[in-house]
JSON list of C-alpha atoms in Angstrom, two decimals:
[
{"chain": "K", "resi": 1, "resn": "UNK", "atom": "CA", "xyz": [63.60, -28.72, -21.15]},
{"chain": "K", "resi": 2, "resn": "UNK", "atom": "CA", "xyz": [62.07, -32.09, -20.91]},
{"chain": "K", "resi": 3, "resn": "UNK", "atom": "CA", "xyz": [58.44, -32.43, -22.26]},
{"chain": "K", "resi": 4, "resn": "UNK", "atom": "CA", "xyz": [57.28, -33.02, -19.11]},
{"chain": "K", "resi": 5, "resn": "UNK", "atom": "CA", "xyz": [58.78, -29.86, -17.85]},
{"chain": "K", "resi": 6, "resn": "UNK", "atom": "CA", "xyz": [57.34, -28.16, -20.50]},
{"chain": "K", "resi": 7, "resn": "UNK", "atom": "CA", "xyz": [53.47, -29.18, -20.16]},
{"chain": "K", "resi": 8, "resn": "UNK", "atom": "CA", "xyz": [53.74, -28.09, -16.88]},
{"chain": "K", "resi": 9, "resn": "UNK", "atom": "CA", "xyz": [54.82, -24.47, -17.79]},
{"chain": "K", "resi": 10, "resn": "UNK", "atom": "CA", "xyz": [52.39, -24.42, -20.55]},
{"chain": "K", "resi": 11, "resn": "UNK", "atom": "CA", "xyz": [49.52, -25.56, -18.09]},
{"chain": "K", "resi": 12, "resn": "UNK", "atom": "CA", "xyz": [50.77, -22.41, -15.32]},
{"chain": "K", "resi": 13, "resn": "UNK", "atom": "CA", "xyz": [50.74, -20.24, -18.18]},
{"chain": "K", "resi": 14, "resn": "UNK", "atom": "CA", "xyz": [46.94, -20.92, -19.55]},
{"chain": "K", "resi": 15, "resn": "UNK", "atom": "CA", "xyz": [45.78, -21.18, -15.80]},
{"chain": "K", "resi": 16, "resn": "UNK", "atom": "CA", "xyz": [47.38, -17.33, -15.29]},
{"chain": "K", "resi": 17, "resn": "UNK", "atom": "CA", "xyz": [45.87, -16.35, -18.39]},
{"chain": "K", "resi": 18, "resn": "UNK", "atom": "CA", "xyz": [42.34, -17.67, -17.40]},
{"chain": "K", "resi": 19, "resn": "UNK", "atom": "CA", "xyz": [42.55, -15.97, -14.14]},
{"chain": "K", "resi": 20, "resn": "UNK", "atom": "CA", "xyz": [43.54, -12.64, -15.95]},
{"chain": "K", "resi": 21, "resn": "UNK", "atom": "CA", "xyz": [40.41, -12.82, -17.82]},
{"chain": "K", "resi": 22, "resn": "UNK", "atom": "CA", "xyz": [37.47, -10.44, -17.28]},
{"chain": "K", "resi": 23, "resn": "UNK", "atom": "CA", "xyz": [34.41, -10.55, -18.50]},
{"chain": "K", "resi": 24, "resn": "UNK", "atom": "CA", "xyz": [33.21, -8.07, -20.23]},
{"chain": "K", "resi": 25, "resn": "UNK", "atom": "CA", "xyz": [29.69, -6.53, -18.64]},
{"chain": "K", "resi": 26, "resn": "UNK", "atom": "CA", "xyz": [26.56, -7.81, -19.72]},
{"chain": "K", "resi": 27, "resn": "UNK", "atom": "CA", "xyz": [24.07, -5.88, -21.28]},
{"chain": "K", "resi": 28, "resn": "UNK", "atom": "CA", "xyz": [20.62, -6.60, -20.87]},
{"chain": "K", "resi": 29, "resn": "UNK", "atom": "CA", "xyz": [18.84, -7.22, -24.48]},
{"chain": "K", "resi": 30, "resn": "UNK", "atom": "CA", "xyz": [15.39, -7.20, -22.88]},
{"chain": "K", "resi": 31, "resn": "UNK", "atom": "CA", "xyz": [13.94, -3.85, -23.92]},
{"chain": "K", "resi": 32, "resn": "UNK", "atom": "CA", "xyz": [15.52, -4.30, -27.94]},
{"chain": "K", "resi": 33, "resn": "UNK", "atom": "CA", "xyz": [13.78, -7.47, -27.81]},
{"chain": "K", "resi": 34, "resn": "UNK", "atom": "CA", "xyz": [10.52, -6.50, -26.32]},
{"chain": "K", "resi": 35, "resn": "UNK", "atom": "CA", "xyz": [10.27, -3.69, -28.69]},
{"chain": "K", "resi": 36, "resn": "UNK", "atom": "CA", "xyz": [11.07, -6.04, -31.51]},
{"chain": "K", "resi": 37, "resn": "UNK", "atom": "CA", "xyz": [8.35, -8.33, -30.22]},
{"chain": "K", "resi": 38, "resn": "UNK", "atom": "CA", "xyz": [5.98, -5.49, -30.19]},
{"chain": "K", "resi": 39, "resn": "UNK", "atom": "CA", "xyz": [6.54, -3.92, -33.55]},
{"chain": "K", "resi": 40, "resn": "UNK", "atom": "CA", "xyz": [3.07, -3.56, -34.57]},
{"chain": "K", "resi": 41, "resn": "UNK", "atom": "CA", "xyz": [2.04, -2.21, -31.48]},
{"chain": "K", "resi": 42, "resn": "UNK", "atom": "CA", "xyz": [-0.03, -3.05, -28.55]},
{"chain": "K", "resi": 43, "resn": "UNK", "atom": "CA", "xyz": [-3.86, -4.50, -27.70]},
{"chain": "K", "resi": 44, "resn": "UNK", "atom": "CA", "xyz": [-6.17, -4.56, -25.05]},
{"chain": "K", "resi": 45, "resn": "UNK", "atom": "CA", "xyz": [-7.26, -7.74, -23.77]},
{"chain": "K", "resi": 46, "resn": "UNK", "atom": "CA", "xyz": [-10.20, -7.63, -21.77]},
{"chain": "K", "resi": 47, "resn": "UNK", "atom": "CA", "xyz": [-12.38, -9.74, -20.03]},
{"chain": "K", "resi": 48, "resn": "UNK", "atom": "CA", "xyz": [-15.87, -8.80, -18.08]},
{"chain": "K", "resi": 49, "resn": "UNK", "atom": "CA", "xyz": [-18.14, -10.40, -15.54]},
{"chain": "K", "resi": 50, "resn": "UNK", "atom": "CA", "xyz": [-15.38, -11.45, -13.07]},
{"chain": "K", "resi": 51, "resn": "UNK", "atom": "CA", "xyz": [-13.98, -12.34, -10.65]},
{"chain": "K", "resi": 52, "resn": "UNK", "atom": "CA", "xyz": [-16.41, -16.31, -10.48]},
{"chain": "K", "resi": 53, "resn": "UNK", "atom": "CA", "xyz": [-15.31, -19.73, -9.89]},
{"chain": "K", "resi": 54, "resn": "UNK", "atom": "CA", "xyz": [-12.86, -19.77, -13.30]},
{"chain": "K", "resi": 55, "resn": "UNK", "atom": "CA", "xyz": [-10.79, -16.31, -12.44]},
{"chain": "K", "resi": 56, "resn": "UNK", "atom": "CA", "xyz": [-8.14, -18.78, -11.49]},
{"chain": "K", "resi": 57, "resn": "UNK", "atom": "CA", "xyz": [-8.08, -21.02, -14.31]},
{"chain": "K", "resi": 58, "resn": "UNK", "atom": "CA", "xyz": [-8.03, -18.20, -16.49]},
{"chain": "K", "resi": 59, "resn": "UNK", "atom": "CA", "xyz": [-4.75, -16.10, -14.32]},
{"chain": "K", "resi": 60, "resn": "UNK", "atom": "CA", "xyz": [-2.97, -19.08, -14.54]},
{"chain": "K", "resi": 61, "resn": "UNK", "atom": "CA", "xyz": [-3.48, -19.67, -18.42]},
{"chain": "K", "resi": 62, "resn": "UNK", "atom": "CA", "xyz": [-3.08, -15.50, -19.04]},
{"chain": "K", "resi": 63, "resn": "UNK", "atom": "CA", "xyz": [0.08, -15.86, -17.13]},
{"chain": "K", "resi": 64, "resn": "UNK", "atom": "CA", "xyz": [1.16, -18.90, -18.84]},
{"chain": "K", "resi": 65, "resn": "UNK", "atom": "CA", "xyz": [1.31, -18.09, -22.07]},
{"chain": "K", "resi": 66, "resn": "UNK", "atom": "CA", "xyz": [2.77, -13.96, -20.91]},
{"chain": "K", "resi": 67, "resn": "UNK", "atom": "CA", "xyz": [-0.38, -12.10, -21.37]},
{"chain": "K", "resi": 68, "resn": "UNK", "atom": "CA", "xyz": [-1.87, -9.55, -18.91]},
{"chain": "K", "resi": 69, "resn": "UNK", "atom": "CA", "xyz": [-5.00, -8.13, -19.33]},
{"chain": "K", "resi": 70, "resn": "UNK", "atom": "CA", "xyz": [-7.94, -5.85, -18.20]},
{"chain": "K", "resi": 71, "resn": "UNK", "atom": "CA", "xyz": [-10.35, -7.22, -15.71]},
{"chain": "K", "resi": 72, "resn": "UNK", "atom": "CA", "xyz": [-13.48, -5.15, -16.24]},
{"chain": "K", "resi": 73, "resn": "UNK", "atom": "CA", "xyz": [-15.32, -6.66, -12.45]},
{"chain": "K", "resi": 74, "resn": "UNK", "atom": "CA", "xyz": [-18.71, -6.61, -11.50]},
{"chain": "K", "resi": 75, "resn": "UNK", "atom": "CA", "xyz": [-19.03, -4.93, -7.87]},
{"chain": "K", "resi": 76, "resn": "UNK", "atom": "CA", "xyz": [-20.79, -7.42, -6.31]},
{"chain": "K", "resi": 77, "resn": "UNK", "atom": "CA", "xyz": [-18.50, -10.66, -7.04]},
{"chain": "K", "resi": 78, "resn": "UNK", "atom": "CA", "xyz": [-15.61, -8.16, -6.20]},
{"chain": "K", "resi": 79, "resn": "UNK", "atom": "CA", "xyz": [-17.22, -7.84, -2.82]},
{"chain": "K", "resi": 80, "resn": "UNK", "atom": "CA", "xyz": [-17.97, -11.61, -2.39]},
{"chain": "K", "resi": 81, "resn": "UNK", "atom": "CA", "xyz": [-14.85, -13.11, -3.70]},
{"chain": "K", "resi": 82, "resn": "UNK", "atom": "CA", "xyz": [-12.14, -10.54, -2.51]},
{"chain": "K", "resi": 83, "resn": "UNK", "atom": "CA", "xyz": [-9.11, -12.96, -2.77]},
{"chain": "K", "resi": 84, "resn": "UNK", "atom": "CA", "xyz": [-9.65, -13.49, -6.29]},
{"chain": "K", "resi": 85, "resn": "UNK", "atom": "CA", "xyz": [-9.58, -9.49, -7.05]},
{"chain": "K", "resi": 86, "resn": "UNK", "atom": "CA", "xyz": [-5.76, -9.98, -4.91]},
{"chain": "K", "resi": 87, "resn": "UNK", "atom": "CA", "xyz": [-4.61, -12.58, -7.18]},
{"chain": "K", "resi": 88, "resn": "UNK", "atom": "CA", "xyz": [-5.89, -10.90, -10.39]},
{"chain": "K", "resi": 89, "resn": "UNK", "atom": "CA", "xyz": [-3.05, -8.09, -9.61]},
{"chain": "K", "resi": 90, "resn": "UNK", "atom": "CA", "xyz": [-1.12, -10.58, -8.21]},
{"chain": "K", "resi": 91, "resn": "UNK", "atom": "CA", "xyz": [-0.81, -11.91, -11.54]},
{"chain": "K", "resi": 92, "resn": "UNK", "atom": "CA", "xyz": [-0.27, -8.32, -13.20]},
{"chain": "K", "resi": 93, "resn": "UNK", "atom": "CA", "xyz": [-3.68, -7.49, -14.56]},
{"chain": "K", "resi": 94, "resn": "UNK", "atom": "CA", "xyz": [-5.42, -4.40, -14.13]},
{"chain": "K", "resi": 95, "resn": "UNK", "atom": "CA", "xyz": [-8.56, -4.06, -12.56]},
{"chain": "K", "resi": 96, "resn": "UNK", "atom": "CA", "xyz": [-11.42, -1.76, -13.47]},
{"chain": "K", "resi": 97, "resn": "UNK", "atom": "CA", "xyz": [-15.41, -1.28, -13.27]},
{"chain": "K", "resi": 98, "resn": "UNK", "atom": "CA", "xyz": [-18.22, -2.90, -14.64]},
{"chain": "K", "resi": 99, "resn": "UNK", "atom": "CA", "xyz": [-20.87, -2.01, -12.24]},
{"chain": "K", "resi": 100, "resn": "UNK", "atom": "CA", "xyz": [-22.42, -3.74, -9.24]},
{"chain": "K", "resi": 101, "resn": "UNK", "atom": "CA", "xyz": [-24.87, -5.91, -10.37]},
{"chain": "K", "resi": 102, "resn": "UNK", "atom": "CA", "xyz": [-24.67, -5.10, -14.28]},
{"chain": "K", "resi": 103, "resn": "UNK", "atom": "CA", "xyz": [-28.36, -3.76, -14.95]},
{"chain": "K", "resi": 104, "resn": "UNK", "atom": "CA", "xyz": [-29.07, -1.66, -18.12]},
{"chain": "K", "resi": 105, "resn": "UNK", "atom": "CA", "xyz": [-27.72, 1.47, -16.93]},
{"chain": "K", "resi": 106, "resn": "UNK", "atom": "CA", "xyz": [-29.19, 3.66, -19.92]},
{"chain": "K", "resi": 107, "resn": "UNK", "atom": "CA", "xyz": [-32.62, 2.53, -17.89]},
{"chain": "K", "resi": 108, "resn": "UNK", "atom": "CA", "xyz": [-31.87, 3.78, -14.68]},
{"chain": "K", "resi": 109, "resn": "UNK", "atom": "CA", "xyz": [-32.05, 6.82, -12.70]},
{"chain": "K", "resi": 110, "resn": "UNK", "atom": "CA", "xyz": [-28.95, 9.20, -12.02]},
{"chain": "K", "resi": 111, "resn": "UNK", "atom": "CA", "xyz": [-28.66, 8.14, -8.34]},
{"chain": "K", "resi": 112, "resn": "UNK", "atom": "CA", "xyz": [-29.17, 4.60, -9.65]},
{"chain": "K", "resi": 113, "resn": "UNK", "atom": "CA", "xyz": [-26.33, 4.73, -11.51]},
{"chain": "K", "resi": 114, "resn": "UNK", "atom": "CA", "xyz": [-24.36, 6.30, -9.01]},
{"chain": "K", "resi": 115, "resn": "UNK", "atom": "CA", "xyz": [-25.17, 3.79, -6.90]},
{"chain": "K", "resi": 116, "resn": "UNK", "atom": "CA", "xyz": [-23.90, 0.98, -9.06]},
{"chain": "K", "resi": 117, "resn": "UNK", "atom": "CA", "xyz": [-20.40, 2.51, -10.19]},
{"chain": "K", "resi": 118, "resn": "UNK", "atom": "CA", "xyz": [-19.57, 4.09, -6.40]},
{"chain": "K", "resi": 119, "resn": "UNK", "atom": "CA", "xyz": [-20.41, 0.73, -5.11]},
{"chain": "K", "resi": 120, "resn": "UNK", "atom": "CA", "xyz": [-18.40, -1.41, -7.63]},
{"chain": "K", "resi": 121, "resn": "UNK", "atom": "CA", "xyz": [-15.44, 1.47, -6.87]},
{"chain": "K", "resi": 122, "resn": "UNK", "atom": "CA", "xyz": [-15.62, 0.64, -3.33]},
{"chain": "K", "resi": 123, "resn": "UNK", "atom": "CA", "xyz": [-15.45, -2.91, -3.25]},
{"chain": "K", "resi": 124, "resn": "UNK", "atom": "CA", "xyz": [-12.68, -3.25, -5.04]},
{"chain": "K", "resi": 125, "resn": "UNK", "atom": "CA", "xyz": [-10.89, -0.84, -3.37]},
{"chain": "K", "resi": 126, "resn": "UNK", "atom": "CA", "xyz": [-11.80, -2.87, -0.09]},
{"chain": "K", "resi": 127, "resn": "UNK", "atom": "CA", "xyz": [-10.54, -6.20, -1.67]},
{"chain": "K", "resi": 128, "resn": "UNK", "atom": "CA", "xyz": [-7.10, -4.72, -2.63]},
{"chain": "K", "resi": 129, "resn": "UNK", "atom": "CA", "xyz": [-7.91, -4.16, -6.51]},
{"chain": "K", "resi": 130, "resn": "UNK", "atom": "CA", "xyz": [-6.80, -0.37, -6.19]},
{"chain": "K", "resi": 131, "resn": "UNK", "atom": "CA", "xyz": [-8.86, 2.78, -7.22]},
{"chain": "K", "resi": 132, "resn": "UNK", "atom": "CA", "xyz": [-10.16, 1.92, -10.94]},
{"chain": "K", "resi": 133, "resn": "UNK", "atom": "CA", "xyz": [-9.55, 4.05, -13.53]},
{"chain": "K", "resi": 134, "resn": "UNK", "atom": "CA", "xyz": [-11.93, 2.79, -16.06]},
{"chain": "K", "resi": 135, "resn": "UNK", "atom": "CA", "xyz": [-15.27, 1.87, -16.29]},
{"chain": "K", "resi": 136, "resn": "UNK", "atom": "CA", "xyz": [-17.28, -0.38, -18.91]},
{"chain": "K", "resi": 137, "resn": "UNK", "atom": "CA", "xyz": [-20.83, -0.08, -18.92]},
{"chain": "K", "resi": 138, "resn": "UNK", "atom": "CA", "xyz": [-23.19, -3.44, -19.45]},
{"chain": "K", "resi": 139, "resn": "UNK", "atom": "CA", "xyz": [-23.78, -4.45, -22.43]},
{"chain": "K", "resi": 140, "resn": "UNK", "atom": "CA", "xyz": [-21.69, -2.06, -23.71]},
{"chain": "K", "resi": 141, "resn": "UNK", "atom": "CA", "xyz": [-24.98, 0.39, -23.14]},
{"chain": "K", "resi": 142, "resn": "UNK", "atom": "CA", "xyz": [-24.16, 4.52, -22.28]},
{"chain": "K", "resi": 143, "resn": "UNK", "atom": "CA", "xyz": [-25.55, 7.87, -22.48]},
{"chain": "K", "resi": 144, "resn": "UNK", "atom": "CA", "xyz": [-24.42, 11.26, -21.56]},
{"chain": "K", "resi": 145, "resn": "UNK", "atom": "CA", "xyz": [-25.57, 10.60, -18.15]},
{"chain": "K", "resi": 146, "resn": "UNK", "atom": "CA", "xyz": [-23.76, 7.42, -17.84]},
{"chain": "K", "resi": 147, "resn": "UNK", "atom": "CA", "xyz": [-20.55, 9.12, -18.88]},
{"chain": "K", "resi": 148, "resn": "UNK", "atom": "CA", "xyz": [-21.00, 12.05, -16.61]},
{"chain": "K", "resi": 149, "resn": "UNK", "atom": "CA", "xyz": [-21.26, 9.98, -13.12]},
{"chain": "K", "resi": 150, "resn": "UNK", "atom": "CA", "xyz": [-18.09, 7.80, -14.44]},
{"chain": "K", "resi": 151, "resn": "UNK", "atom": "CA", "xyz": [-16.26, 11.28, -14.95]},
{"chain": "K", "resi": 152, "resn": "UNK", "atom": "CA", "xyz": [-17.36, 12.46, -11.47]},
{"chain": "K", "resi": 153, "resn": "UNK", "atom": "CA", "xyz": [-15.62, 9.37, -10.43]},
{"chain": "K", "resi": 154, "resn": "UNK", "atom": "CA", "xyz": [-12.52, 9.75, -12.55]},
{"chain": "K", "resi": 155, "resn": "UNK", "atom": "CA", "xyz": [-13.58, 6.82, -14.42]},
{"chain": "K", "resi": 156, "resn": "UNK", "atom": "CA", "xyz": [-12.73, 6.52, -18.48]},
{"chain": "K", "resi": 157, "resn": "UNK", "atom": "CA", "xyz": [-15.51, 4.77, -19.84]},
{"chain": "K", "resi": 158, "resn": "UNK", "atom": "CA", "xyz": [-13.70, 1.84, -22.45]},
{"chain": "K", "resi": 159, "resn": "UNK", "atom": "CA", "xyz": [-16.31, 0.09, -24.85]},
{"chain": "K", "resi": 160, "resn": "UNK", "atom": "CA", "xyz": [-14.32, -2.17, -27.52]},
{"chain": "K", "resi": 161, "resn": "UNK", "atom": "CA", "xyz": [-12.83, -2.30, -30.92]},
{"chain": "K", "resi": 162, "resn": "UNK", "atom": "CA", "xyz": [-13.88, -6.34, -30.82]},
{"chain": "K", "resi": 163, "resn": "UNK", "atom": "CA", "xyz": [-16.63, -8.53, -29.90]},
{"chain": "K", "resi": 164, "resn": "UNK", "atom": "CA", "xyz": [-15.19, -11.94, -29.56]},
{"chain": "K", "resi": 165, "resn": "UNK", "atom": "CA", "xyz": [-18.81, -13.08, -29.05]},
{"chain": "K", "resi": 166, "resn": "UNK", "atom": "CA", "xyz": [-17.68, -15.49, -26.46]},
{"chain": "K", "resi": 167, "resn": "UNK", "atom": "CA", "xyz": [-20.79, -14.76, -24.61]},
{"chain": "K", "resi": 168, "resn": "UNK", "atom": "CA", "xyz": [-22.90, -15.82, -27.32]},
{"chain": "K", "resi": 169, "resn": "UNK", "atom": "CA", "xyz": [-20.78, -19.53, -27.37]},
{"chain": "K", "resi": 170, "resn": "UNK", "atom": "CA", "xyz": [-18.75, -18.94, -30.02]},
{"chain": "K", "resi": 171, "resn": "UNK", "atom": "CA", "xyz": [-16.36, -21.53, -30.85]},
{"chain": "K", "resi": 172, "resn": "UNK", "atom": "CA", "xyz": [-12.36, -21.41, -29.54]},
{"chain": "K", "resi": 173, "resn": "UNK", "atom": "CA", "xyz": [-11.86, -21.04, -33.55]},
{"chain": "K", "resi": 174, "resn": "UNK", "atom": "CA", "xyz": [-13.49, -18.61, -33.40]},
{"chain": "K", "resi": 175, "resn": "UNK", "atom": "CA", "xyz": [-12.57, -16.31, -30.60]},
{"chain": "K", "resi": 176, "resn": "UNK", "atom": "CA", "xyz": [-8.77, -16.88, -31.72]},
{"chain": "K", "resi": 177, "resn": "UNK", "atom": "CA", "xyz": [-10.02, -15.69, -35.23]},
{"chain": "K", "resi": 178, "resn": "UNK", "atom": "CA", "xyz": [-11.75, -12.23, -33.47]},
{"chain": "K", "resi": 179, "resn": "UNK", "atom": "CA", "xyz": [-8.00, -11.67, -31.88]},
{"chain": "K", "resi": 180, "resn": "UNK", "atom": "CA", "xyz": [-6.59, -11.93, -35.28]},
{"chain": "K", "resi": 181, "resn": "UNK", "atom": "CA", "xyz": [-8.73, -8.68, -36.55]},
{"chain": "K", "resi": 182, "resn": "UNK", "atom": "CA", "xyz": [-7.05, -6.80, -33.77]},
{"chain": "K", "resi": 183, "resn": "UNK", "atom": "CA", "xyz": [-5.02, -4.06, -34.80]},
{"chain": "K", "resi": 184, "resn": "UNK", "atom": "CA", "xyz": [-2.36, -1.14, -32.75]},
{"chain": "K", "resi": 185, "resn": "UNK", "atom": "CA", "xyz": [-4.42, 0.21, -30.05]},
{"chain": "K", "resi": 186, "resn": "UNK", "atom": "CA", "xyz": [-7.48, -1.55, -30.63]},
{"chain": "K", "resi": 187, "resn": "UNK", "atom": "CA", "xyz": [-9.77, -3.47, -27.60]},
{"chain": "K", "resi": 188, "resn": "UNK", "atom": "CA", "xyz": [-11.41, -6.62, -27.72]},
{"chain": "K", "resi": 189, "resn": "UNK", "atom": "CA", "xyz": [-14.38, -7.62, -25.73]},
{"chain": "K", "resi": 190, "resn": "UNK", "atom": "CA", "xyz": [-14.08, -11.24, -23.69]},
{"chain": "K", "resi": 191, "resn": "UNK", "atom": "CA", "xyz": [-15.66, -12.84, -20.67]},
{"chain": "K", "resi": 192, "resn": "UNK", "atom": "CA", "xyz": [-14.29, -13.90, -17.57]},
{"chain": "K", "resi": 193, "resn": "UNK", "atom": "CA", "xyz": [-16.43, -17.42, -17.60]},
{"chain": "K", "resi": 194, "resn": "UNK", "atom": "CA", "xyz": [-16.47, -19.21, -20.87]},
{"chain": "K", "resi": 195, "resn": "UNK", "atom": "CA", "xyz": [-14.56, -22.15, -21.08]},
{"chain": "K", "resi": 196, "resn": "UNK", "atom": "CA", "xyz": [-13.85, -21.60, -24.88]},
{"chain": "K", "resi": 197, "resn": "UNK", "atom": "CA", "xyz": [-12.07, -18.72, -23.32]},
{"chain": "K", "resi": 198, "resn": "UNK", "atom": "CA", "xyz": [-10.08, -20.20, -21.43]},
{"chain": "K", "resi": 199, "resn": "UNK", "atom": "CA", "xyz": [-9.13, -22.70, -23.94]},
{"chain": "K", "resi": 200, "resn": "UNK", "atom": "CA", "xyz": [-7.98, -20.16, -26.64]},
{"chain": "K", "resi": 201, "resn": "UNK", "atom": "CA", "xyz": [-5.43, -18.21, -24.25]},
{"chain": "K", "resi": 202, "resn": "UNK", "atom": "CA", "xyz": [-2.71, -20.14, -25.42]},
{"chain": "K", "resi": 203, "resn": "UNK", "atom": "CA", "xyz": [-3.48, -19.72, -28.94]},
{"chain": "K", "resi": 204, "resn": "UNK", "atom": "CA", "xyz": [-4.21, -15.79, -28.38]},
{"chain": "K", "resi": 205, "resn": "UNK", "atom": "CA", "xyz": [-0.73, -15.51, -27.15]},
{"chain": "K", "resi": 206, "resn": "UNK", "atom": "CA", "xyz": [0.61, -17.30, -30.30]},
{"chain": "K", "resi": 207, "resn": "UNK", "atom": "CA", "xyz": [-1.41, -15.18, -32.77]},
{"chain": "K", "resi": 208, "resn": "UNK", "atom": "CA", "xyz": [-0.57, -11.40, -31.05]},
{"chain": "K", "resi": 209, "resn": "UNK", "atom": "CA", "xyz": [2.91, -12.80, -31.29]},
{"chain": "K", "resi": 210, "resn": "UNK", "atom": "CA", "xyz": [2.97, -13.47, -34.99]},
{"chain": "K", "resi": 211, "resn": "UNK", "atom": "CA", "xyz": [1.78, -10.55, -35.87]},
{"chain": "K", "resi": 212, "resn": "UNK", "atom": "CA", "xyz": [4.35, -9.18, -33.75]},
{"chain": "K", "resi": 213, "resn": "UNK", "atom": "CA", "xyz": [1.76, -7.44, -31.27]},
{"chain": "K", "resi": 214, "resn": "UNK", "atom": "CA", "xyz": [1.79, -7.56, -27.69]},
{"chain": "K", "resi": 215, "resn": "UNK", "atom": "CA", "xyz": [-0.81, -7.08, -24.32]},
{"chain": "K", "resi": 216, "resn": "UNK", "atom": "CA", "xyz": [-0.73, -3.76, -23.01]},
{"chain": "K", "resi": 217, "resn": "UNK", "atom": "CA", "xyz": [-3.10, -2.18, -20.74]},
{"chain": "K", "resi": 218, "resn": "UNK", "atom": "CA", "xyz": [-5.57, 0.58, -21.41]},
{"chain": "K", "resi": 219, "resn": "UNK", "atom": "CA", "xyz": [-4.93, 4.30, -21.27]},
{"chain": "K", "resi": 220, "resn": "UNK", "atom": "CA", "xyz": [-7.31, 6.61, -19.26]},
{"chain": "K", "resi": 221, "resn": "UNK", "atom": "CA", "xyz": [-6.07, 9.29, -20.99]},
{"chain": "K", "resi": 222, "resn": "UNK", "atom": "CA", "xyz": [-6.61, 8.03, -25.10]},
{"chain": "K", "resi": 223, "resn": "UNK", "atom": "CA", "xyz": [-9.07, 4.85, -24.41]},
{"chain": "K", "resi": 224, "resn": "UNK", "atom": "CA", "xyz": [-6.78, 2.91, -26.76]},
{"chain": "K", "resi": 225, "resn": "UNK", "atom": "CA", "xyz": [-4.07, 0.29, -25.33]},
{"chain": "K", "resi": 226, "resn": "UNK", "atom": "CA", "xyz": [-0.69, 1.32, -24.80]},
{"chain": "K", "resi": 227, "resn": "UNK", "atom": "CA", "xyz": [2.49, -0.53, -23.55]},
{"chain": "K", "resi": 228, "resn": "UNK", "atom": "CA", "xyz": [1.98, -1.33, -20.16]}
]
């Protein structure tokens, strides 16, 4: 057989052989690796006072960086800005109450208060936020009446774990630093509006991930987060 001749049978044979081949089924590794990533368990990221003029600033950086959160809305920016409420589950974040006009509940009458958590309910149900499930009073302010209108709504009331004290201008340092005391389960407190806020979502998303904790959203049932 001349050399030639014999390249040529050699290159038949390796083409069979490739076209023989199959490839073996592919497994998806997502779910090992997500529970690797979450090891230490889950938080709750939350942020209150929305949805304003930087709800999109903020989606986009939450989404960025693979974080969903809790969107604790005030009723009457729900009701004026409806499109934002649609892209905040759009992007995968949950949306829940925070009363109309956030007033000092604990000061107010029963049908006061009924007043601003059916209202807040409503509109954002109408703006395509869903039926909340959870409810965060002002200020972080209850009482047993407070807690017994949310019930009679099917509301969980969720207060925090903690206060990033981004309200009160702390620094990006220093809201990156709160994140850091988070531990399985546990809630912290944020705003909707602060533009340290939105500067430390990147960093927030590096943090939770070296500690090998991820976002999860909030159970109705326990209070605490849980994988989504």
């Amino acid at each position: 057989m001349t050399a030639k001749r014999a390249l040529t049978v050699l290159a038949a044979a390796a083409t069979a052989a490739a076209a023989l081949t199959v490839t073996a089924p592919t497994t998806s590794t997502a779910a090992p690796e997500r529970a690797a990533a979450c090891g230490a368990g889950y938080v709750g990221l939350t942020f209150d006072d929305g949805p304003s003029g930087t709800t999109t600033k903020l989606l986009g950086a939450l989404r960025q960086n693979g974080l969903r959160a809790t969107m604790f809305n005030q009723g009457q920016y729900a009701a004026a800005n409806p499109s934002l409420v649609r892209a905040q589950v759009t992007a995968g974040m949950w949306v829940a109450n925070h009363s109309y006009t956030h007033p000092h509940l604990t000061r107010l009458s029963q049908a006061q208060i009924d007043s601003e958590i059916s209202r807040t309910q409503q509109a954002i149900a109408n703006a395509g936020g869903g039926t909340p499930r959870l409810f965060r009073p002002p200020y972080g302010e209850t009482n047993a009446t407070v807690k017994s209108v949310a019930s009679r709504y099917g509301l969980t009331e969720i207060i925090w774990h903690v206060d990033s004290q981004d309200w009160n201008g702390a620094s990006t340092d220093a809201i990156v630093q709160s994140v850091a005391r988070l531990t399985n389960g546990q809630i912290i407190l944020m705003h909707d509006w602060p533009a340290n806020t939105l500067a430390a979502i990147p960093r927030i998303a590096q943090t939770l991930a070296s500690r090998g904790l991820c976002a999860g959203t909030i159970s109705p049932q326990t209070g605490r987060a849980v994988a989504p």
